[in-house]
Short mmCIF file of C-alpha atoms in Angstrom, two decimals:
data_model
loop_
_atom_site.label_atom_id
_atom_site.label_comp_id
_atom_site.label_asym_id
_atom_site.label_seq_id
_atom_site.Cartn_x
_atom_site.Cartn_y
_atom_site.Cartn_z
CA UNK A 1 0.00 0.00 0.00
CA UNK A 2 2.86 2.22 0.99
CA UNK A 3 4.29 1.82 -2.30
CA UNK A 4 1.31 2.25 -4.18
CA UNK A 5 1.03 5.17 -2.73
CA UNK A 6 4.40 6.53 -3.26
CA UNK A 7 4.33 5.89 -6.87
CA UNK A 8 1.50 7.73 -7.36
CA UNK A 9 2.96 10.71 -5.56
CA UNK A 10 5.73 10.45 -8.24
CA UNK A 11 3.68 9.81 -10.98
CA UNK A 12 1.42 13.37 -9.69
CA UNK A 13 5.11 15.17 -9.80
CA UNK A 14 6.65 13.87 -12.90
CA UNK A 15 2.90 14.68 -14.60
CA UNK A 16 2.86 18.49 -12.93
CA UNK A 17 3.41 20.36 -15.88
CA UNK A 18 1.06 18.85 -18.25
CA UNK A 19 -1.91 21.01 -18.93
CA UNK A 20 -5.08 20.91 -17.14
CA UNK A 21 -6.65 19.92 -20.84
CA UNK A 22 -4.87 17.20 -22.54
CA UNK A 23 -5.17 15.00 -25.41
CA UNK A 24 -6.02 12.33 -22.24
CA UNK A 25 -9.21 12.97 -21.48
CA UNK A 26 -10.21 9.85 -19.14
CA UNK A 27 -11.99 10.22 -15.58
CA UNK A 28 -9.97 12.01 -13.10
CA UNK A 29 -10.45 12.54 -9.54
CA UNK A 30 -12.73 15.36 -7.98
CA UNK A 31 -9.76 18.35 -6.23
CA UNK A 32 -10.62 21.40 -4.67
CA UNK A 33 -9.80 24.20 -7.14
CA UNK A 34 -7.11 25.44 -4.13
CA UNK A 35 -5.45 21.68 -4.73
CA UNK A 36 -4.83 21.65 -8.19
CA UNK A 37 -0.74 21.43 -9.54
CA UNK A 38 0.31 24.99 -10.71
CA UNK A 39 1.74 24.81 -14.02
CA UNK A 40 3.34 27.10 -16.18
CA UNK A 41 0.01 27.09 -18.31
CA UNK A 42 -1.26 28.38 -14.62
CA UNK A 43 1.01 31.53 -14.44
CA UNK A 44 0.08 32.76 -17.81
CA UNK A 45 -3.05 32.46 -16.82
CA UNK A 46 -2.96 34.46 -13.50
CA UNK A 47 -0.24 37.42 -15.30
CA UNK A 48 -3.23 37.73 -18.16
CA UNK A 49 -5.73 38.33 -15.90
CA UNK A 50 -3.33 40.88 -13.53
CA UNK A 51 -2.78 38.45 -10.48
CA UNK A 52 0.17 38.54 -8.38
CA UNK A 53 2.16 35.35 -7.90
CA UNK A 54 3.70 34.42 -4.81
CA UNK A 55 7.39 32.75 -5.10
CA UNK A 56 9.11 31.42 -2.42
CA UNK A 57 12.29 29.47 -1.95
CA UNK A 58 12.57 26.19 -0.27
CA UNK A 59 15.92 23.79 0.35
CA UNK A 60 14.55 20.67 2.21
CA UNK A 61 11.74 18.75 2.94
CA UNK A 62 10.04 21.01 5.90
CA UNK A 63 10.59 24.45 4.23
CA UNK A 64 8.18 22.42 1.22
CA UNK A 65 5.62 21.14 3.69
CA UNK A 66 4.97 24.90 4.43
CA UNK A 67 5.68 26.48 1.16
CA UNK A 68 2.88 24.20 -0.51
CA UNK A 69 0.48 24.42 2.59
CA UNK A 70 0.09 27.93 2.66
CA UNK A 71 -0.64 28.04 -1.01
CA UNK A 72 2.07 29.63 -2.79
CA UNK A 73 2.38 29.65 -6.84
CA UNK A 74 6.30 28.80 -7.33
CA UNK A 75 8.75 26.98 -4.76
CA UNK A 76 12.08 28.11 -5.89
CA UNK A 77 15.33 25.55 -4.86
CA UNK A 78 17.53 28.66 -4.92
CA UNK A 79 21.11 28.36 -5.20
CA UNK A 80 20.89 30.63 -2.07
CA UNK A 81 21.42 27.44 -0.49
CA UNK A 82 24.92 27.91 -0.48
CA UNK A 83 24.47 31.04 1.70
CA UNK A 84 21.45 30.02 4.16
CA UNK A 85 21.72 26.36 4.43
CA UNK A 86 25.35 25.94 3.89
CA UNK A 87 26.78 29.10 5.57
CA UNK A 88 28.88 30.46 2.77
CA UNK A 89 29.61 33.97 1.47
CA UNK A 90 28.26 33.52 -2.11
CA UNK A 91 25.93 31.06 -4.21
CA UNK A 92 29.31 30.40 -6.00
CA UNK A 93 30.50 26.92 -3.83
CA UNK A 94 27.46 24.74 -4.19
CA UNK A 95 27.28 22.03 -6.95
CA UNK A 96 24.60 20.44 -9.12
CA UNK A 97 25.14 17.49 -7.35
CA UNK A 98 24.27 19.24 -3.73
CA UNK A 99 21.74 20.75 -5.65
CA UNK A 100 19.77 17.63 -6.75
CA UNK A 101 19.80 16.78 -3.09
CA UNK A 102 17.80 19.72 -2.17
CA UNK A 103 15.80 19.48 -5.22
CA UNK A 104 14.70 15.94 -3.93
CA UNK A 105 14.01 16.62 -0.95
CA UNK A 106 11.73 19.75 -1.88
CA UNK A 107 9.86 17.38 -4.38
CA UNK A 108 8.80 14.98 -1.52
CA UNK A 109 7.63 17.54 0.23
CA UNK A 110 5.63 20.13 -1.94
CA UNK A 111 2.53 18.73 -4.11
CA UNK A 112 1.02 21.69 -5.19
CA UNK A 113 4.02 24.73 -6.36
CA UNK A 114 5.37 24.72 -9.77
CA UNK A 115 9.08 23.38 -8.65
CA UNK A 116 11.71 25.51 -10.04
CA UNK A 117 15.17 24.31 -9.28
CA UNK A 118 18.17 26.91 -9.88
CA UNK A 119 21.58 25.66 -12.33
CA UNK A 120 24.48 26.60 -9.95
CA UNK A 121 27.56 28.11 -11.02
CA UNK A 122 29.52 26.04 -13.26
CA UNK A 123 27.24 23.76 -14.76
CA UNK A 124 25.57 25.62 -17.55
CA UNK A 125 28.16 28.01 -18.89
CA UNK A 126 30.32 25.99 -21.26
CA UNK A 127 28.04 24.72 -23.77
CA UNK A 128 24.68 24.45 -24.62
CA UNK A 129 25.43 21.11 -23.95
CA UNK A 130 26.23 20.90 -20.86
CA UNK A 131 23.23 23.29 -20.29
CA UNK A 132 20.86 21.24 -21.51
CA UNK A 133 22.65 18.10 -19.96
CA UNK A 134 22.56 20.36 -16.17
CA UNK A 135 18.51 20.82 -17.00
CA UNK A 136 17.66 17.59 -17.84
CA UNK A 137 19.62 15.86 -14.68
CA UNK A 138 16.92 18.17 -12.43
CA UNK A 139 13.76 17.58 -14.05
CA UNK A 140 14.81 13.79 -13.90
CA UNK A 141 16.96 13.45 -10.87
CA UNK A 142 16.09 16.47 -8.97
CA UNK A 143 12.02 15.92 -9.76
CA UNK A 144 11.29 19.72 -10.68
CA UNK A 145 8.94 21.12 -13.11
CA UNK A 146 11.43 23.74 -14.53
CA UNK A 147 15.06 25.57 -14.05
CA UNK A 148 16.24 28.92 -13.46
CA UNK A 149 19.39 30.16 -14.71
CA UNK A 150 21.01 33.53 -14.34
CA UNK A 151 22.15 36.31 -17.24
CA UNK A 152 21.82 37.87 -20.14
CA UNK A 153 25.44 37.24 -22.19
CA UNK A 154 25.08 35.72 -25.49
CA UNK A 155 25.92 32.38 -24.14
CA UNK A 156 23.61 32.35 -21.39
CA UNK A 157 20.78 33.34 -24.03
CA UNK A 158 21.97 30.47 -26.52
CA UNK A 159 22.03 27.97 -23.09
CA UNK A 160 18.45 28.96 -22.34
CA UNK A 161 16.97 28.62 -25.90
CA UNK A 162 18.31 25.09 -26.20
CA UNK A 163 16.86 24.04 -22.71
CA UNK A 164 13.63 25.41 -23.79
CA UNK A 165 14.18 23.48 -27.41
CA UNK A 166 15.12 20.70 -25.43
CA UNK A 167 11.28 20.81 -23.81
CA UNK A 168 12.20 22.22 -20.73
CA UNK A 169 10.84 25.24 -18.95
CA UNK A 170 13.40 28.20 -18.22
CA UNK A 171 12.92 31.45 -15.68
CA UNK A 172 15.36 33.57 -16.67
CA UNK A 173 17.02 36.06 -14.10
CA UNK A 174 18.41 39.55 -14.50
CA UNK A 175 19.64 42.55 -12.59
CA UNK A 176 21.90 41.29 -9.38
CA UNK A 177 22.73 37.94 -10.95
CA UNK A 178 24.60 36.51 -7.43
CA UNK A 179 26.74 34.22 -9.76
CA UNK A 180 28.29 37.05 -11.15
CA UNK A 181 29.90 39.21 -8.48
CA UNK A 182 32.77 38.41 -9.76
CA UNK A 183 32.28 40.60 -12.96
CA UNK A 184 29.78 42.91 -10.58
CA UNK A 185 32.24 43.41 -8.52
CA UNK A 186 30.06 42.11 -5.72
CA UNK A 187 26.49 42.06 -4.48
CA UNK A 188 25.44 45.55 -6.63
CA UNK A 189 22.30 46.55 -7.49
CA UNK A 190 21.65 47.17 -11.61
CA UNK A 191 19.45 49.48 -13.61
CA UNK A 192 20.95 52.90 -11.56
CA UNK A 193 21.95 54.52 -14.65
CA UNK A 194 20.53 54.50 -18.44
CA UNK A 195 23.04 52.30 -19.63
CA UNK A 196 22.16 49.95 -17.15
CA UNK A 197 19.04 49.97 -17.16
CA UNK A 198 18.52 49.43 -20.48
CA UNK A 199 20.61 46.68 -20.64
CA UNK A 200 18.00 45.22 -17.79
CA UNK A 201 15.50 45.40 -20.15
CA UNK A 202 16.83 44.61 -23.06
CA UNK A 203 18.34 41.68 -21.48
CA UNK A 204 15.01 40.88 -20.01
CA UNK A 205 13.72 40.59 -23.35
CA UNK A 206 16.17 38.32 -25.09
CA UNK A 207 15.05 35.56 -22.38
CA UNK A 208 11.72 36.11 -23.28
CA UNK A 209 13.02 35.45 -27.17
CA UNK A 210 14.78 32.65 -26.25
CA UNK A 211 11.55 31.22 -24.83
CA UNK A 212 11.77 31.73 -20.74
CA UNK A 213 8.58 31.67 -19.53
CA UNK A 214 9.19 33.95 -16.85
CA UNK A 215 11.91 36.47 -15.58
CA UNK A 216 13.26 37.41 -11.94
CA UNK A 217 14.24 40.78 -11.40
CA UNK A 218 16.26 41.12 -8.59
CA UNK A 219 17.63 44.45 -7.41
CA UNK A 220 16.49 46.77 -9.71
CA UNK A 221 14.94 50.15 -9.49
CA UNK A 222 11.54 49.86 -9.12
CA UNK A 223 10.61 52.25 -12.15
CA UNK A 224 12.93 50.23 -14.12
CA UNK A 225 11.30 47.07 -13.37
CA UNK A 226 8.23 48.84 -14.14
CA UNK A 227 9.50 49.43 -17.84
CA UNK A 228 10.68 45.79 -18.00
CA UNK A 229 7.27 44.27 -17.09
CA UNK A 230 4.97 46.63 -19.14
CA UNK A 231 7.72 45.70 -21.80
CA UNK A 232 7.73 41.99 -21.94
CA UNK A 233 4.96 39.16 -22.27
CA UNK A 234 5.76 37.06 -19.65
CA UNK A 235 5.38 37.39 -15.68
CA UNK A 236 8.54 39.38 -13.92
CA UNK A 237 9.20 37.92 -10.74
CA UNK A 238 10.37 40.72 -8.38
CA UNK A 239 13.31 40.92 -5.30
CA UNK A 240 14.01 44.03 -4.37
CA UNK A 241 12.82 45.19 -6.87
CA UNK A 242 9.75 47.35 -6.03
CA UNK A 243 6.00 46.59 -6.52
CA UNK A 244 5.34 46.78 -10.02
CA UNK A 245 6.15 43.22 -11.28
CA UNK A 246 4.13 40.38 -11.90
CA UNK A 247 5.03 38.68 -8.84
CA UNK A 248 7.55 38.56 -5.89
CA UNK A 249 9.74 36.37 -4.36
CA UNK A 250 11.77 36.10 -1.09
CA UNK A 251 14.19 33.49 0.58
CA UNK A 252 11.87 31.26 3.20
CA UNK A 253 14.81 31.50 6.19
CA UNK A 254 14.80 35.47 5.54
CA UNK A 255 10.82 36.37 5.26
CA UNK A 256 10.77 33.93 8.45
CA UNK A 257 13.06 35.99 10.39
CA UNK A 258 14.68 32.70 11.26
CA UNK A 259 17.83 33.46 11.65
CA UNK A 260 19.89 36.01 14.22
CA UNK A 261 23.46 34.76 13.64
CA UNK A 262 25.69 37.37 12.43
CA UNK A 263 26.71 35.43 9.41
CA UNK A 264 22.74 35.67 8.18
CA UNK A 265 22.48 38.96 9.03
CA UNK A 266 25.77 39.65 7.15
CA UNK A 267 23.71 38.05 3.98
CA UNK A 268 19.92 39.27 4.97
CA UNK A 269 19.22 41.58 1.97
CA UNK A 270 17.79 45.47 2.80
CA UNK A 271 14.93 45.02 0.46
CA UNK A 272 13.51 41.63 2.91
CA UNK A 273 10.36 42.04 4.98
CA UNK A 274 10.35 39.93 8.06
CA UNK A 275 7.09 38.47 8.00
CA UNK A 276 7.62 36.45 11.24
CA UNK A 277 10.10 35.94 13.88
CA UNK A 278 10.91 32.18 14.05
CA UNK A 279 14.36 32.39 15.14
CA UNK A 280 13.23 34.24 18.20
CA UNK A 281 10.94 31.41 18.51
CA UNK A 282 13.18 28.60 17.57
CA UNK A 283 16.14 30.14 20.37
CA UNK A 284 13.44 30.44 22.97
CA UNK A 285 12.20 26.34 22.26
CA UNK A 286 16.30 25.41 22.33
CA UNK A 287 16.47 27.71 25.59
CA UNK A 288 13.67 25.95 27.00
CA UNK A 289 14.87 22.42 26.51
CA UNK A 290 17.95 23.25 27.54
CA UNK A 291 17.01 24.26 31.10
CA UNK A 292 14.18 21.55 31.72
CA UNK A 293 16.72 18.59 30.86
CA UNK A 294 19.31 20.84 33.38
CA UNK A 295 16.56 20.79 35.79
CA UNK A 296 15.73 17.08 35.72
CA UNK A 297 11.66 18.23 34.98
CA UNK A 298 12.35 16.79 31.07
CA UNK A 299 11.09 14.03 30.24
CA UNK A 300 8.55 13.56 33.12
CA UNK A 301 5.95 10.92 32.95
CA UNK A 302 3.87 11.81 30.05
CA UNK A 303 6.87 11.93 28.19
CA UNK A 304 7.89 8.29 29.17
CA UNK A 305 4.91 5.77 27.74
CA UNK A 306 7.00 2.79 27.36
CA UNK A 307 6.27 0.86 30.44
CA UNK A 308 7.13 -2.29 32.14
CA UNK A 309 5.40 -4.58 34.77
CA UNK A 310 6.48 -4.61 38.03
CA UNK A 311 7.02 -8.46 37.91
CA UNK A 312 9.61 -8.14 34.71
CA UNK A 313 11.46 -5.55 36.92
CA UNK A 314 11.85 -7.96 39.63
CA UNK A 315 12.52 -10.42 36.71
CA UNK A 316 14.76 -8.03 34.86
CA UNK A 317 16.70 -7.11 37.91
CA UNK A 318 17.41 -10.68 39.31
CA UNK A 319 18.94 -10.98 35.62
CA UNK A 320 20.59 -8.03 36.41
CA UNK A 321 22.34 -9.65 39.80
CA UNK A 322 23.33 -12.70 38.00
CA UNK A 323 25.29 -11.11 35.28
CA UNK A 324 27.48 -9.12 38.37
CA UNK A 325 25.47 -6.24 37.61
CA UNK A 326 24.25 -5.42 41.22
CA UNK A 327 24.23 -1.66 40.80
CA UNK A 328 22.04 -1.90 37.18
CA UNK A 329 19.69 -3.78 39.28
CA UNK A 330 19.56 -1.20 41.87
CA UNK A 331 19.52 1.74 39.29
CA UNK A 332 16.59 -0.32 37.56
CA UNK A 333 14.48 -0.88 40.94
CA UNK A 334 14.69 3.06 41.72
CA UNK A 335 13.49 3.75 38.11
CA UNK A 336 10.30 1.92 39.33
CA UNK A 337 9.62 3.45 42.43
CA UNK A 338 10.39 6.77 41.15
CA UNK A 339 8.15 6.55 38.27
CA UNK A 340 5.31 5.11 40.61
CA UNK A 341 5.89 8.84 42.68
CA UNK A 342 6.78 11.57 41.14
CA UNK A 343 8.53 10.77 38.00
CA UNK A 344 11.20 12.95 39.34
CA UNK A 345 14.81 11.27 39.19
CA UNK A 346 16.84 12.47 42.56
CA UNK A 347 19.88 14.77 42.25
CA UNK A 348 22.34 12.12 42.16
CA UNK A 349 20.64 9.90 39.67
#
């Protein structure tokens, strides 16, 4: 039954992306309208009619379980991984390999998103080749729906068209592309000058040539991401980059306030909103446990079920005597009659 059931989850991921009317047209089963798979053929449908999507990222299987309960469009596997998971400086260290772990993990764990999984540094920018080779391995190994990749250079266009030729769904990304610092010169906002922020656009609009489906914006002046959306015919997905796209995304650990280590805050972008304060919540939970085990109060006795008759102690304990173990014995008797008072072990226990 188990597996049964676990094939069909797979079978509802690997199937998320074909259109809600298809040339298979047998009986299907009755969903609530708020269950049904986004698709890309979903998003066009929401940026015709003027509705925001909602992107956020996820890296593991928890971070899905809430992304697809509280209903959002697009769960991103960001290469930000690298920075909030991993605790480096960059996106730069993290592999495709690492990468198809998260992706995996997100895919158990989120039904409902459109899965986008991001092409880390490195594994794209040779060849369309080896593009289309990186895209394939994380529809198939990595169980997403699509890929992001970042950039607007000729051979980051060329990579995209032939992973959209290859049947393959592409977001493109422009503005602060994170893999680039190195030519950025670091974490820099775009668009701040007319050269600039034409090239945002213009760059914006090769992807959408080359067949992306959608575009993130990130770090952009919001009248220049303005431009870019009225300018293109595909959603813009915005990060810092002002209210005027077709959507918005953040990173799940830095909406969630989650973390208060000065390494995150080091990498906590200006532009996030804390929508919560988990980490305060999280510390206080670790703080909590911490002095209740100190204390002896944790675990009391309706935190230890697993019980034992009073005739196998006696039973357990002679055992106990006859192996040389006199002291287990003891130890084992005073469990008993402490559980059968207060649950409370004594100070020198």
């Amino acid at each position: 039954m188990a597996t049964r059931q676990a094939f069909r989850h797979l079978a509802r991921r690997m199937l998320s992306n074909v259109p809600e009317s298809t040339v298979y047209g047998g009986p299907r089963p009755q969903e609530a309208a708020g269950a049904r798979r986004v698709t890309v053929t979903t998003l066009r449908g929401k940026h015709r009619r003027g509705e925001p999507i909602t992107v956020v990222t996820a890296y593991d299987y928890p971070s899905a379980v809430h992304v697809d309960s509280a209903g959002i469009d697009v769960c991103l596997v960001g290469d930000s991984a690298a920075m909030v998971v991993h605790g480096h400086d960059t996106t730069l260290p993290i592999s495709l390999d690492v990468m198809l772990e998260h992706c995996r993990a997100v895919a158990r764990g989120a039904s409902r998103p459109l899965l986008v999984g991001d092409l880390p540094f490195g594994c794209y920018e040779s060849s369309s080749t080896q593009a289309v080779d990186s895209a394939v391995r994380v529809l198939k190994e990595g169980g997403m729906d699509a890929i992001k990749l970042e950039g607007g250079a000729p051979s980051r266009i060329s990579a995209a068209k032939a992973i959209v030729e290859a049947g393959i769904a592409v977001m493109g990304h422009v503005g602060l592309t994170p893999q680039a610092i190195s030519v950025l010169g670091g974490f820099r906002p775009q668009g701040k000058t007319v050269d600039s922020a034409i090239k945002v656009v213009e760059t914006a609009l090769a992807l959408q040539e080359a067949g992306c489906f959608s575009v993130v914006l990130e770090c952009v002046p919001a009248p220049v991401a303005a431009a870019a959306t009225s300018a293109l015919k595909i959603p813009t997905i915005g990060i810092g980059a002002g209210p005027f796209c077709s959507g918005q995304v953040l990173v799940y650990h830095d909406l969630l306030g989650m973390m208060q280590h000065p390494h995150h805050a080091k990498v906590t972008p200006k532009f996030c909103k804390q929508f919560g304060n988990v980490g305060s919540v999280i510390n206080k939970a670790l703080s909590d446990y911490k002095q209740e085990v100190e204390a002896r109060s944790f675990p009391g006795p309706s935190h230890s079920p697993y019980k034992i008759t009073a005739t196998d102690v006696d039973g357990f304990a002679n055992a106990l005597q006859k192996m040389g173990l006199g002291e287990a014995a003891e130890a084992a008797a005073a469990a008993t009659e402490n559980s059968e008072n207060d649950g409370k072990p004594s100070e020198n226990s």
